[in-house]
PDB file of C-alpha atoms in Angstrom:
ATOM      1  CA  UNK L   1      50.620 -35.832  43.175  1.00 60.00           C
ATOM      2  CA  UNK L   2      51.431 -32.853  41.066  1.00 63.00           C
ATOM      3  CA  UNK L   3      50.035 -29.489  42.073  1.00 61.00           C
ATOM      4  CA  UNK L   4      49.423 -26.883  39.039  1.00 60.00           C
ATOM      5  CA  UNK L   5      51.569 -23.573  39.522  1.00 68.00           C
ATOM      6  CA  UNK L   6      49.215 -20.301  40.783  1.00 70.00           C
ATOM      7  CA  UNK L   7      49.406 -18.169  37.638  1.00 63.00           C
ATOM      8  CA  UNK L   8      48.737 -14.569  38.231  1.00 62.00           C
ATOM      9  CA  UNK L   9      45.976 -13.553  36.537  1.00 61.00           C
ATOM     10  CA  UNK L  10      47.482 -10.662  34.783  1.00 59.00           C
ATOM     11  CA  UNK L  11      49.572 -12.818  32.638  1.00 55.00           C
ATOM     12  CA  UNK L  12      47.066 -15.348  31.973  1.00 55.00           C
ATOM     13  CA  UNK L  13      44.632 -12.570  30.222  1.00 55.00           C
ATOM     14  CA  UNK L  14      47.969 -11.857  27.995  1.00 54.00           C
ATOM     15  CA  UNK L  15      48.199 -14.626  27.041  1.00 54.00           C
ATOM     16  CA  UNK L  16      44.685 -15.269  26.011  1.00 55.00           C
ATOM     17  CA  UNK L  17      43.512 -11.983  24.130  1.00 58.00           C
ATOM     18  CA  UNK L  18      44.879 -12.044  20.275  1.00 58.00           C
ATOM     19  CA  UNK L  19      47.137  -9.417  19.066  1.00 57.00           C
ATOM     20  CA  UNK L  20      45.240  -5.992  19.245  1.00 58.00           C
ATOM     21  CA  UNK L  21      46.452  -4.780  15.657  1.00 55.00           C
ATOM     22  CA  UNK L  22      45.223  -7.579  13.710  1.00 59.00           C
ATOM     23  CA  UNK L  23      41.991  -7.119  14.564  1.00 67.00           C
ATOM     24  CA  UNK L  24      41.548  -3.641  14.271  1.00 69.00           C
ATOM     25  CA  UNK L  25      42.202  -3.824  10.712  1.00 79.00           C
ATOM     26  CA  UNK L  26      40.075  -6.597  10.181  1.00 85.00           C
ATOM     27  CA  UNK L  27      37.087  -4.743  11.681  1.00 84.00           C
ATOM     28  CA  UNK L  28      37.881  -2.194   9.587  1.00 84.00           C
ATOM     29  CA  UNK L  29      38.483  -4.003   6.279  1.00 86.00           C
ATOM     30  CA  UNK L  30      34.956  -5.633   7.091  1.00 88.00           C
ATOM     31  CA  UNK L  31      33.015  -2.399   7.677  1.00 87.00           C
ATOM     32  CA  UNK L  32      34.485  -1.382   4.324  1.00 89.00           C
ATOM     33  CA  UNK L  33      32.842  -4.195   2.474  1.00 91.00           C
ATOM     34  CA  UNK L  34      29.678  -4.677   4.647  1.00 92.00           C
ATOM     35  CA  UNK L  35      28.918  -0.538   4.450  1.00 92.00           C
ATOM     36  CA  UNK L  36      28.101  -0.396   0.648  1.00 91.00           C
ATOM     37  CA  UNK L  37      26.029  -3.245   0.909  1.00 92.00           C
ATOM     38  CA  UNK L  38      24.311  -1.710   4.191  1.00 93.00           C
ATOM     39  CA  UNK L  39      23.682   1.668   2.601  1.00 92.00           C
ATOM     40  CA  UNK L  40      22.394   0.419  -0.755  1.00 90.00           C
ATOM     41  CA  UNK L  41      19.648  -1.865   1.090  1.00 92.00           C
ATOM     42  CA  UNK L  42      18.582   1.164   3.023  1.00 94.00           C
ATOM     43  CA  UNK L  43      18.186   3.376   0.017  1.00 92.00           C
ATOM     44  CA  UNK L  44      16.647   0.940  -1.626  1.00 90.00           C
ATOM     45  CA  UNK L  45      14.009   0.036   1.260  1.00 93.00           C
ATOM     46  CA  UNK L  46      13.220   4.088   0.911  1.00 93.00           C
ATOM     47  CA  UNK L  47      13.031   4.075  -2.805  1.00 93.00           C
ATOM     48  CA  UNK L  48      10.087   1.372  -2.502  1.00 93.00           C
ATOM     49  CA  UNK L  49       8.774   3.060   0.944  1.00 95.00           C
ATOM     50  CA  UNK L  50       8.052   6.023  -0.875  1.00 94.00           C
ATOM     51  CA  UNK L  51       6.676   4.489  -4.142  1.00 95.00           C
ATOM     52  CA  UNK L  52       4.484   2.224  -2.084  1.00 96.00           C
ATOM     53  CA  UNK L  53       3.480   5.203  -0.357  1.00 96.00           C
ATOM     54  CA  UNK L  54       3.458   7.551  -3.569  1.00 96.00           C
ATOM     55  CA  UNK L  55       1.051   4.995  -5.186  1.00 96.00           C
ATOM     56  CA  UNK L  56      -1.511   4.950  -2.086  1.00 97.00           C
ATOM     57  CA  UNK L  57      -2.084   8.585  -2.038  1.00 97.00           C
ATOM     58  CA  UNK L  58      -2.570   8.550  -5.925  1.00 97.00           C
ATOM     59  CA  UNK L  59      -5.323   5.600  -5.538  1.00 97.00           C
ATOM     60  CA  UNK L  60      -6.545   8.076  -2.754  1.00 97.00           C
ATOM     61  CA  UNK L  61      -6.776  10.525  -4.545  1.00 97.00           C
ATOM     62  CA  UNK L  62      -8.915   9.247  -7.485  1.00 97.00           C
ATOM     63  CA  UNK L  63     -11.520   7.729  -5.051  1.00 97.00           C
ATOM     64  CA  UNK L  64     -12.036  10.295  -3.647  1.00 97.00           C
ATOM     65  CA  UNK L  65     -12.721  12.128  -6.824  1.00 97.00           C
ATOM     66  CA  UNK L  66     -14.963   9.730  -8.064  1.00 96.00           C
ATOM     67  CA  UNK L  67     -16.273   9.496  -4.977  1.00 96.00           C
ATOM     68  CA  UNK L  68     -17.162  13.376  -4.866  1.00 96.00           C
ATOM     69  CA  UNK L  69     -18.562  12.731  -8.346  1.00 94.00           C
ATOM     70  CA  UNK L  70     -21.016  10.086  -7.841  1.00 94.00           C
ATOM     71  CA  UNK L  71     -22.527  11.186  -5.128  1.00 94.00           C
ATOM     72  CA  UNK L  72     -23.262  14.744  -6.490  1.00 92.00           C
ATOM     73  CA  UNK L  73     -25.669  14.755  -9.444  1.00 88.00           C
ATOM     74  CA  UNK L  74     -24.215  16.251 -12.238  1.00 90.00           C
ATOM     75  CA  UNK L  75     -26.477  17.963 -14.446  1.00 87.00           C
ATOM     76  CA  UNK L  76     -26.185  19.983 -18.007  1.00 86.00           C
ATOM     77  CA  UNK L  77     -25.967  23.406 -15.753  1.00 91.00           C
ATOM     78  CA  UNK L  78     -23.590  22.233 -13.058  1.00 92.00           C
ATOM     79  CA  UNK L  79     -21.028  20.357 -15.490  1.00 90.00           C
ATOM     80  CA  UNK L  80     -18.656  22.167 -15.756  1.00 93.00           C
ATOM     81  CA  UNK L  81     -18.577  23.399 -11.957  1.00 95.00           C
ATOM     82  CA  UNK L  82     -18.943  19.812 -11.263  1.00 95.00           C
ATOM     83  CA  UNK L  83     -15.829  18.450 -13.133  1.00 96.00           C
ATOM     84  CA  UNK L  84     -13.978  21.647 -11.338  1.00 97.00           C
ATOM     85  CA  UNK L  85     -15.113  20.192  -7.625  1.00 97.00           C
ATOM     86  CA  UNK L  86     -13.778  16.636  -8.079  1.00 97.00           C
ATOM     87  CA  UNK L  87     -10.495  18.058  -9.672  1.00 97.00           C
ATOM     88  CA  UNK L  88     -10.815  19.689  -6.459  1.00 97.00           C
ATOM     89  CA  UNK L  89     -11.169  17.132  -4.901  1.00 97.00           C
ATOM     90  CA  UNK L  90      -8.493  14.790  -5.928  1.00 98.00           C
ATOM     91  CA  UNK L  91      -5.701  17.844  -5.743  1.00 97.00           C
ATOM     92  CA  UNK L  92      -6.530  18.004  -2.136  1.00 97.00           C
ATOM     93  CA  UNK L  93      -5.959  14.376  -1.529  1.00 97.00           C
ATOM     94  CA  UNK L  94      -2.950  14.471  -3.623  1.00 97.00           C
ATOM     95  CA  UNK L  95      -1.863  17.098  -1.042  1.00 96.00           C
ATOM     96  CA  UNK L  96      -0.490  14.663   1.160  1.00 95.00           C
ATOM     97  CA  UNK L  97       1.906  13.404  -0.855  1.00 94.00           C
ATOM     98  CA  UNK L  98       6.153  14.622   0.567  1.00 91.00           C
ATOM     99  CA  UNK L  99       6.699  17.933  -1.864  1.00 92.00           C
ATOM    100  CA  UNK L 100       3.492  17.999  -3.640  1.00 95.00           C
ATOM    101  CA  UNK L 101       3.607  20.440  -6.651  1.00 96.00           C
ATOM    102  CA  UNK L 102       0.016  20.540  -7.738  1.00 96.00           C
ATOM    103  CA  UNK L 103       0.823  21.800 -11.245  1.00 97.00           C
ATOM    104  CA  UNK L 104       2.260  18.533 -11.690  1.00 97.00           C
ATOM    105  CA  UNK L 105      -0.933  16.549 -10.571  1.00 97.00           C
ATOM    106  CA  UNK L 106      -3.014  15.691 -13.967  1.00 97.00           C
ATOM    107  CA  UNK L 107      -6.136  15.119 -13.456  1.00 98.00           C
ATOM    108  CA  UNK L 108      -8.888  13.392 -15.964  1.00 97.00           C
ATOM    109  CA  UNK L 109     -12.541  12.969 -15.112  1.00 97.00           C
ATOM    110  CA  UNK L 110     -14.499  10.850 -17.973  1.00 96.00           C
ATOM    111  CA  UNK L 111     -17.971  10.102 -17.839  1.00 94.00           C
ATOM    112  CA  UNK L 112     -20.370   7.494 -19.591  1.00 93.00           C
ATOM    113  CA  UNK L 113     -24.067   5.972 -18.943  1.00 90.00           C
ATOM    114  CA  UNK L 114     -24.548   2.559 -17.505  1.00 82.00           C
ATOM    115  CA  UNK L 115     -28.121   1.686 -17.454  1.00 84.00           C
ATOM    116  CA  UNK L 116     -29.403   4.662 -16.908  1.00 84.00           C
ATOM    117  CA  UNK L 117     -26.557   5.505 -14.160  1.00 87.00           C
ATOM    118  CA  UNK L 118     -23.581   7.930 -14.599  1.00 91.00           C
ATOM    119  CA  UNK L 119     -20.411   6.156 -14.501  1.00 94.00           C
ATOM    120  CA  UNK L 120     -17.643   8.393 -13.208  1.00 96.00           C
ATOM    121  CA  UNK L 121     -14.233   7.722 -13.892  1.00 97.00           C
ATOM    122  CA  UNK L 122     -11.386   9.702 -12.514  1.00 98.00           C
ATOM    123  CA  UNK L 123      -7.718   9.122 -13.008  1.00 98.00           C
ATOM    124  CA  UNK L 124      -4.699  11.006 -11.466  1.00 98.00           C
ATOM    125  CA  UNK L 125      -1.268  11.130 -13.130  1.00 98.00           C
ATOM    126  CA  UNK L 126       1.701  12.059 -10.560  1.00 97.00           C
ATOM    127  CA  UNK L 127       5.746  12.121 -11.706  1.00 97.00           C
ATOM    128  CA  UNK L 128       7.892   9.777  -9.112  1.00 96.00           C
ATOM    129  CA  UNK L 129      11.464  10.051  -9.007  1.00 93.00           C
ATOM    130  CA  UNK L 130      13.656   7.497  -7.226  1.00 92.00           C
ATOM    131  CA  UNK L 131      16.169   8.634  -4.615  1.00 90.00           C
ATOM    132  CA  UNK L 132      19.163   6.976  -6.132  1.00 88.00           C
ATOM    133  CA  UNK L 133      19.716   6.521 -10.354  1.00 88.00           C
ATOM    134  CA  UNK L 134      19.376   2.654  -9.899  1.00 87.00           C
ATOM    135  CA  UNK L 135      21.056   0.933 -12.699  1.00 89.00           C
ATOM    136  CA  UNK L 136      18.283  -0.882 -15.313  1.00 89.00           C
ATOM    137  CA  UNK L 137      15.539   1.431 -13.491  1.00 86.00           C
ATOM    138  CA  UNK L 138      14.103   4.161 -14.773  1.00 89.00           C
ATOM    139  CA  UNK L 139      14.499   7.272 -12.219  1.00 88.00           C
ATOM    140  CA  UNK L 140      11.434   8.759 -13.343  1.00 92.00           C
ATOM    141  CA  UNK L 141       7.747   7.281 -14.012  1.00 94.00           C
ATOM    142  CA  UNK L 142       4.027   8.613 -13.768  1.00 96.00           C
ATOM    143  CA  UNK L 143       2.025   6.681 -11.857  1.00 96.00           C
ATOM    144  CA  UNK L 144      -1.475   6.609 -12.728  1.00 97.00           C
ATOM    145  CA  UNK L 145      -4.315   5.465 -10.578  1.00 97.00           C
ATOM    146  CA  UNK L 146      -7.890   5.057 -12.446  1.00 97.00           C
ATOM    147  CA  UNK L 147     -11.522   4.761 -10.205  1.00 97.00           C
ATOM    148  CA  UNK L 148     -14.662   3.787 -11.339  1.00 95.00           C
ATOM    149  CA  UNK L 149     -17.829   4.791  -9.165  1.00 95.00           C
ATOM    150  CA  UNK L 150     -21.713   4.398 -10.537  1.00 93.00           C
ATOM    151  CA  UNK L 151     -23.640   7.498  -9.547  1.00 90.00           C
ATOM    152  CA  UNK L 152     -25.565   6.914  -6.575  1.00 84.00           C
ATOM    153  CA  UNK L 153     -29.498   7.621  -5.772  1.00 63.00           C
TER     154      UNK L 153
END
């Protein structure tokens, strides 16, 4: 019957682990190669963060214009004041968006009759601007968001 020598256990774990300098380099040629590809996903998951975000406070913003607008009755005396308060009201909205510059908010409020019903229409024009100059994208655009309300009674 043959009996297996008592190995200390010191030498046993050197001769299991792999040589230590090997793999240092190899965990750092593949953070070198993985990093680029980490940081460009996470820009790019902000880029469309912020436009999906950008573009909900836009759409907001022109509902609640129209919103102001159909539910106040404009008339030929209060036009002008009118078209003021839902301008008013749409900057304010805007308001929320990161660095808002109002002077850079454009804001158009058209009106028209449907049967006998003022149709309000508001639309708001905002600049975006991507984080990063991605290549083939554009790294400015206006987003414009157009509502529709009938006047209420």
């Amino acid at each position: 019957m043959h009996h297996p020598q008592h190995i200390p256990s010191d030498v046993r774990s050197l001769r299991a682990s792999p040589p230590r300098g090997g793999r240092r380099g190899t965990t750092a040629l593949e953070l070198v190669c993985v990093l680029p590809v980490l940081i460009g996903l996470v820009l790019g998951a902000t880029d469309f963060g912020r436009f999906a975000q950008f573009t909900n406070v836009l759409s907001n913003s022109a509902r609640v214009g129209a919103e102001y607008g159909a539910t106040h009755r404009r008339t030929v005396l209060n036009a002008a004041t009118w078209e003021q308060r839902i301008i008013d009201a749409v900057t304010a909205e805007a308001a929320h968006l990161p660095d808002f510059d109002a002077d850079r908010l454009v804001v158009n409020v058209n009106t028209s009759q449907d049967d006998g019903l003022l149709l309000v229409e508001v639309e708001a024009v905002y600049p975006f601007e991507t984080i990063v100059d991605w290549p083939g994208l554009p790294g400015q655009t206006e987003l414009r968001e157009r509502v529709s309300y009938l006047e209420y009674r």
